[in-house]
XYZ file of C-alpha atoms in Angstrom:
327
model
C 105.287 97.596 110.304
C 102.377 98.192 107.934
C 103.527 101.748 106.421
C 105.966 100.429 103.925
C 109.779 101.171 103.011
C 111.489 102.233 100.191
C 110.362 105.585 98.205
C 110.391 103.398 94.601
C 107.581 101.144 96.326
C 105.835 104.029 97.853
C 105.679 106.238 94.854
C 104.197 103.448 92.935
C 101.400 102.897 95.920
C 103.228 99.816 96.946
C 102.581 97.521 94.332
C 105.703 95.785 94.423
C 104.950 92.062 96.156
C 105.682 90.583 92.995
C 108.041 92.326 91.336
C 110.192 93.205 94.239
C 113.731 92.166 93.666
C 116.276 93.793 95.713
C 117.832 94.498 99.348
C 114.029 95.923 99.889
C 112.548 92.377 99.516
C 113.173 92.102 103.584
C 109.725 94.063 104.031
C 107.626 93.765 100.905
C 108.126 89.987 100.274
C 111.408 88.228 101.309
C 111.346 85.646 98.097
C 112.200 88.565 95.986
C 115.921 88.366 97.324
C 116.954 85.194 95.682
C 117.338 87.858 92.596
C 120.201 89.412 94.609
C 123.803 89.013 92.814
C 125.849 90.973 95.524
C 125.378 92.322 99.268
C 123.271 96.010 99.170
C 122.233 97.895 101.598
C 119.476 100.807 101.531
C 118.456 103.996 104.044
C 115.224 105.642 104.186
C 113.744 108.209 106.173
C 110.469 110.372 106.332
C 108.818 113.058 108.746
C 105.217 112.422 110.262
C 102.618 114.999 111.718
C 104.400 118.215 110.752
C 108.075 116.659 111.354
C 107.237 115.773 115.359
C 107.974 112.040 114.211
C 110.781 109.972 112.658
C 110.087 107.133 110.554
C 114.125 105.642 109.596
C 114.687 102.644 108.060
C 117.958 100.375 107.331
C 118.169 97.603 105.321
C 121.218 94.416 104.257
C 120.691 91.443 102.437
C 123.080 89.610 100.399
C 123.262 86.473 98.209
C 124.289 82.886 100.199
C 124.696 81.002 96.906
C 122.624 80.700 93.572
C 119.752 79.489 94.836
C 119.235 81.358 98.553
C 119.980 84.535 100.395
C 119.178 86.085 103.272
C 118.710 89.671 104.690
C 117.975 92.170 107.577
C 116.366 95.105 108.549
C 115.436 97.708 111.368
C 112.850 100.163 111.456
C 112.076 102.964 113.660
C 109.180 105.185 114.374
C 109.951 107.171 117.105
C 108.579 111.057 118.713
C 111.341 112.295 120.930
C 111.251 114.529 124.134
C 108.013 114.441 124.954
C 107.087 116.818 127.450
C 106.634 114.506 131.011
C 104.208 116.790 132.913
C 102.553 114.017 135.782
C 104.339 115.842 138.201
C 103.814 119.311 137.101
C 101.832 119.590 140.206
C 103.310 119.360 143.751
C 102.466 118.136 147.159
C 100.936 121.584 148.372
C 99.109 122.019 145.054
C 101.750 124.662 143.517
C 102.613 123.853 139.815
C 106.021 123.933 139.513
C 107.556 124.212 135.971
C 111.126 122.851 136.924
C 109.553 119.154 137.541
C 108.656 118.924 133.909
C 110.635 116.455 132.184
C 111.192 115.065 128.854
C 110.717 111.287 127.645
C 110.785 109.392 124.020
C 108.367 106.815 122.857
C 109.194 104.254 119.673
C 108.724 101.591 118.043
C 111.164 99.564 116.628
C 110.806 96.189 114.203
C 114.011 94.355 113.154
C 113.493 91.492 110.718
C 115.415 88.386 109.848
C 114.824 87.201 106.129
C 115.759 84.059 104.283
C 114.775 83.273 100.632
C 115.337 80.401 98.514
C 114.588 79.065 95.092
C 112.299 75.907 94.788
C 112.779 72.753 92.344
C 110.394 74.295 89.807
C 111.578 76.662 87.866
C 110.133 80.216 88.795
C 109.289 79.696 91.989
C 110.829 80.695 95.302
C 109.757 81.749 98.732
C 110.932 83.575 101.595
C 110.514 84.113 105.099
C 110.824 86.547 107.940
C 111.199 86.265 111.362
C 110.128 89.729 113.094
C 110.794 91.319 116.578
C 109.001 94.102 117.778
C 110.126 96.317 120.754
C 108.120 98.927 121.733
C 108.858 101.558 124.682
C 107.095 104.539 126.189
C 109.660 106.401 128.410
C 110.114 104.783 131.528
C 106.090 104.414 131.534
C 105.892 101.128 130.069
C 108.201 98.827 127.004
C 106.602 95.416 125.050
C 108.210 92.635 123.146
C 106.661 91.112 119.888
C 106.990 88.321 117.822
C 105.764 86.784 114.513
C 106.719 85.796 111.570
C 105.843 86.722 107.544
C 106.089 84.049 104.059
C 106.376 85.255 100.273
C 106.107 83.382 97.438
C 106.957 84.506 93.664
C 106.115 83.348 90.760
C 108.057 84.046 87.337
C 107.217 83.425 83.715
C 107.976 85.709 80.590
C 108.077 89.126 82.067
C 104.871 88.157 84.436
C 105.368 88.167 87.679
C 102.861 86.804 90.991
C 103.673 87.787 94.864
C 101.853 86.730 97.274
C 102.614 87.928 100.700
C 101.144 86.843 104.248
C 101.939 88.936 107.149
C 102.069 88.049 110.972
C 100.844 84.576 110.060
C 101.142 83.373 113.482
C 99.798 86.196 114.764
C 102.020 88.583 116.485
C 102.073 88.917 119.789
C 103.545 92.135 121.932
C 103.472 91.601 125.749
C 103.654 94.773 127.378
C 105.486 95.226 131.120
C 104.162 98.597 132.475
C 105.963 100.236 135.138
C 103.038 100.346 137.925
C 105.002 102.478 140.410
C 104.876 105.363 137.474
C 101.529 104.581 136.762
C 99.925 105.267 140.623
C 101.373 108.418 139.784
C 98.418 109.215 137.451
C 96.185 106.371 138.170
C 93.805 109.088 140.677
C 94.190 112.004 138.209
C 90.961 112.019 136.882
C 88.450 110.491 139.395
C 86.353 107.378 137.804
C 89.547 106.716 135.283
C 92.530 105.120 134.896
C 91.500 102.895 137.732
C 92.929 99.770 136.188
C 96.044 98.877 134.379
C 95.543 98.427 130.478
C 95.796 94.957 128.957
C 99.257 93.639 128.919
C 98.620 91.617 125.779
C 98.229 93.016 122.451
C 97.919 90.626 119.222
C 98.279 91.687 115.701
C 95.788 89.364 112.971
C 96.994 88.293 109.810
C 97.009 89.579 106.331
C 97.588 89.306 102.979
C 98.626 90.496 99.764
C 98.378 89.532 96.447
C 100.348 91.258 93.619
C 100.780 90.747 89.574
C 103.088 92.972 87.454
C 104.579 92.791 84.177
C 107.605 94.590 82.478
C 107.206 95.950 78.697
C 110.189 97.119 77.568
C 110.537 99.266 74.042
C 113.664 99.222 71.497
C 115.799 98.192 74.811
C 115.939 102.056 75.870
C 112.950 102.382 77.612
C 110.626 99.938 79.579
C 107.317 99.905 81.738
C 106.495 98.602 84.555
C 102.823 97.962 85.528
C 101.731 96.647 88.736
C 98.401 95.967 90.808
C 98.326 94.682 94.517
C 94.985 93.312 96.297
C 95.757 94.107 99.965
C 93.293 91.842 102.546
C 92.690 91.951 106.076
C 90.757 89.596 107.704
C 88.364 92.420 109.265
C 85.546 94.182 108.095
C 86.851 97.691 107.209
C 86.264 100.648 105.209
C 88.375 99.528 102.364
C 86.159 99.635 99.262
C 85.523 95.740 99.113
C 84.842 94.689 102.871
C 82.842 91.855 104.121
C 83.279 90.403 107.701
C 85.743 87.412 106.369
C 87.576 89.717 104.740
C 88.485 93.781 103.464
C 90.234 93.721 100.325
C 91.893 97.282 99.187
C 93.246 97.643 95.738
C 96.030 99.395 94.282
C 97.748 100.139 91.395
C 101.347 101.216 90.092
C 103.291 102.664 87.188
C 107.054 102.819 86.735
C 108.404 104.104 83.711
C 112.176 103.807 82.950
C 114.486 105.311 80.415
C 118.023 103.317 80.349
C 117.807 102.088 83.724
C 118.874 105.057 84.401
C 116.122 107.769 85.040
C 112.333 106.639 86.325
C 108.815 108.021 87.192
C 106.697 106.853 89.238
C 102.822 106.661 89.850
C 100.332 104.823 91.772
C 96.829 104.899 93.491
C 95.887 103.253 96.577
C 94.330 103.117 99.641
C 90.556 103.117 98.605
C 88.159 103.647 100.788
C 84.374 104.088 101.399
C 84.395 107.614 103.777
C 81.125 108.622 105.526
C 80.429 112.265 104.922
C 78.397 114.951 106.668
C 75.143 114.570 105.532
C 75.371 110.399 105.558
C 76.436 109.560 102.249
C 79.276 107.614 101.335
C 82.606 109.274 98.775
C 85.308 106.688 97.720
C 88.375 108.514 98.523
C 91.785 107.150 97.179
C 95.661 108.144 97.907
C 97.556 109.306 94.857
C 101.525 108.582 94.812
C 104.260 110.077 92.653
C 108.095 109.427 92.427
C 111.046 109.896 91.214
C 114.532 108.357 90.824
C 118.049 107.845 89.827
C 120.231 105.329 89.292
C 124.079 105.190 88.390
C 126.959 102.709 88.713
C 125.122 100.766 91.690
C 123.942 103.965 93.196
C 119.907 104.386 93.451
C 118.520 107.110 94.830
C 114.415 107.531 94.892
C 112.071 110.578 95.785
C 108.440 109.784 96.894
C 105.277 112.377 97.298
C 102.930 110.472 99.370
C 100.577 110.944 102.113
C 102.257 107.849 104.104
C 99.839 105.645 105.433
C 97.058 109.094 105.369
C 98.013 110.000 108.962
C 99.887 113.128 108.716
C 98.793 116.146 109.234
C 100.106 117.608 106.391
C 98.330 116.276 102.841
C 101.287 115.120 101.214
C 104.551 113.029 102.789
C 108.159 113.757 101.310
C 110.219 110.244 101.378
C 113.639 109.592 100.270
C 116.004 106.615 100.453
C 119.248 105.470 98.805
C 120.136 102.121 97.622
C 123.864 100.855 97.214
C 125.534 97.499 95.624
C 128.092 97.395 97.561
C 130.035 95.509 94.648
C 130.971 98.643 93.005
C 133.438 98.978 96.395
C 135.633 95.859 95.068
């Protein structure tokens, strides 16, 4: 739930928590889709570690009246057959390769958004209800729960976000399958001697976001954008205390008719250790790229998605539709 959707918002680092607007509000700040004027729906989908994992995502949201809408979402980050080799082994010690099987483990997150626009003009909020189901073969599955509020702010072509995630905390209780788990619990004498912890609780965070659009002789128009991302843990983000970590980031989007746009960002600054003890400040760079025609979007991201994979650089694409140009 913290890698981010969309391959507009990635290639611009993910500085969109204020100026997000669309069906892709549901993740990056739910009040943004009370600027929704008819249903949409949007697909993404990107390889981790050297295309072993899936990261998919679907997205709906649609307009209730002027002032409110609402919205959904799944993700899923899933590797798929897994080789199963706890019983490689048999009874008399012989290792027998037709006991091998295969197994899946994912993660899925679906999300429940409604926004609505307050009294004072500019202002509306949003929020998101989130389940999380997790599952490891036949090993072990969790449920989660928590829930996410926006805010947005409006005035001129400034815009504010604020975003504050799993603000109950969110809680995933895991069931583990402890017949399947004696079956590797003596594998390694001294280890795996008792069951993990069946609780697992994800803290709070927020973000903070400004942006404002500059648009020249009505043809083409910029879009600059800076997000201050804060956990409530000490970290190795660039600005970290024990209260708090605060990474920063900034975004560029640079349109030409609504029509064509380029994308830049930087984020994800950290302080890195290095061999001989002293400390680099590395950063991720983002690019992107995308088109847009007759309700049709679709967006191109390099990235390094979250700076897991393997490989330096991520390849993301998605699609967004209005489904009003179907009427």
């Amino acid at each position: 739930m913290n890698i981010g959707v969309d391959a507009a918002a990635l290639g611009m680092s993910s500085t969109v928590v204020a100026s997000t607007n669309d069906v892709n509000a549901v993740y990056w700040n739910p009040a943004g889709l009370t600027h929704l004027e008819d249903h949409q729906i949007s697909l993404m989908h990107a390889n981790y570690f050297a295309n072993i994992a899936q990261y998919d995502y679907i997205g709906y949201a649609s307009p209730i009246d002027e002032r409110s809408a609402w919205g959904i979402s799944m993700i899923r980050f899933g590797v798929d057959d897994i080789l199963d080799t706890t019983e490689l082994i048999d009874s008399q010690g012989n290792i027998d390769y037709n006991r091998i099987s295969l197994f899946s483990t994912a993660d899925y997150g679906f999300t429940f958004s409604y926004a609505r626009k307050l009294p004072i003009e500019g202002f509306q909020y949003g929020i998101n209800a989130k389940v999380i189901r997790r599952v490891i073969g036949k090993f072990a599955n969790s449920w989660g729960f928590g829930f996410d509020f926006g805010l947005q702010f409006e005035k001129n072509n400034w815009k504010f976000g604020l975003m504050l995630r799993d603000i109950t905390t969110t809680y995933n209780i895991w069931n583990i399958d402890e017949e399947e788990y004696e079956k590797i619990a003596n594998a390694i004498p001294g280890e795996n001697t008792e069951l993990p912890e069946s609780t697992e609780i994800t803290l709070p965070k927020a973000q903070l976001g400004v942006s404002r659009l500059i648009e020249f002789h009505n043809d083409y128009s910029l879009l600059v954008a800076t997000n201050l991302n804060m956990r409530f843990e000490q970290t190795n983000d660039i600005i970290s205390s024990k209260v708090v970590s605060i990474d920063p980031a900034v975004g560029f989007e640079f349109g030409y008719t609504d029509l064509v746009f380029l994308r830049a960002g930087a984020g994800n600054f950290q302080n890195v250790t290095q061999l001989d003890n002293t400390e680099k400040i590395n950063f991720q760079p983002n690019i992107g790229l995308g088109f847009k025609y007759k309700g049709i979007q679709v967006d191109y991201a390099l990235t390094d998605l979250g700076n897991q994979s393997t490989a330096l650089y991520s390849n993301i694409f998605s699609i967004k539709v209005d489904l009003g140009i179907f009427r």
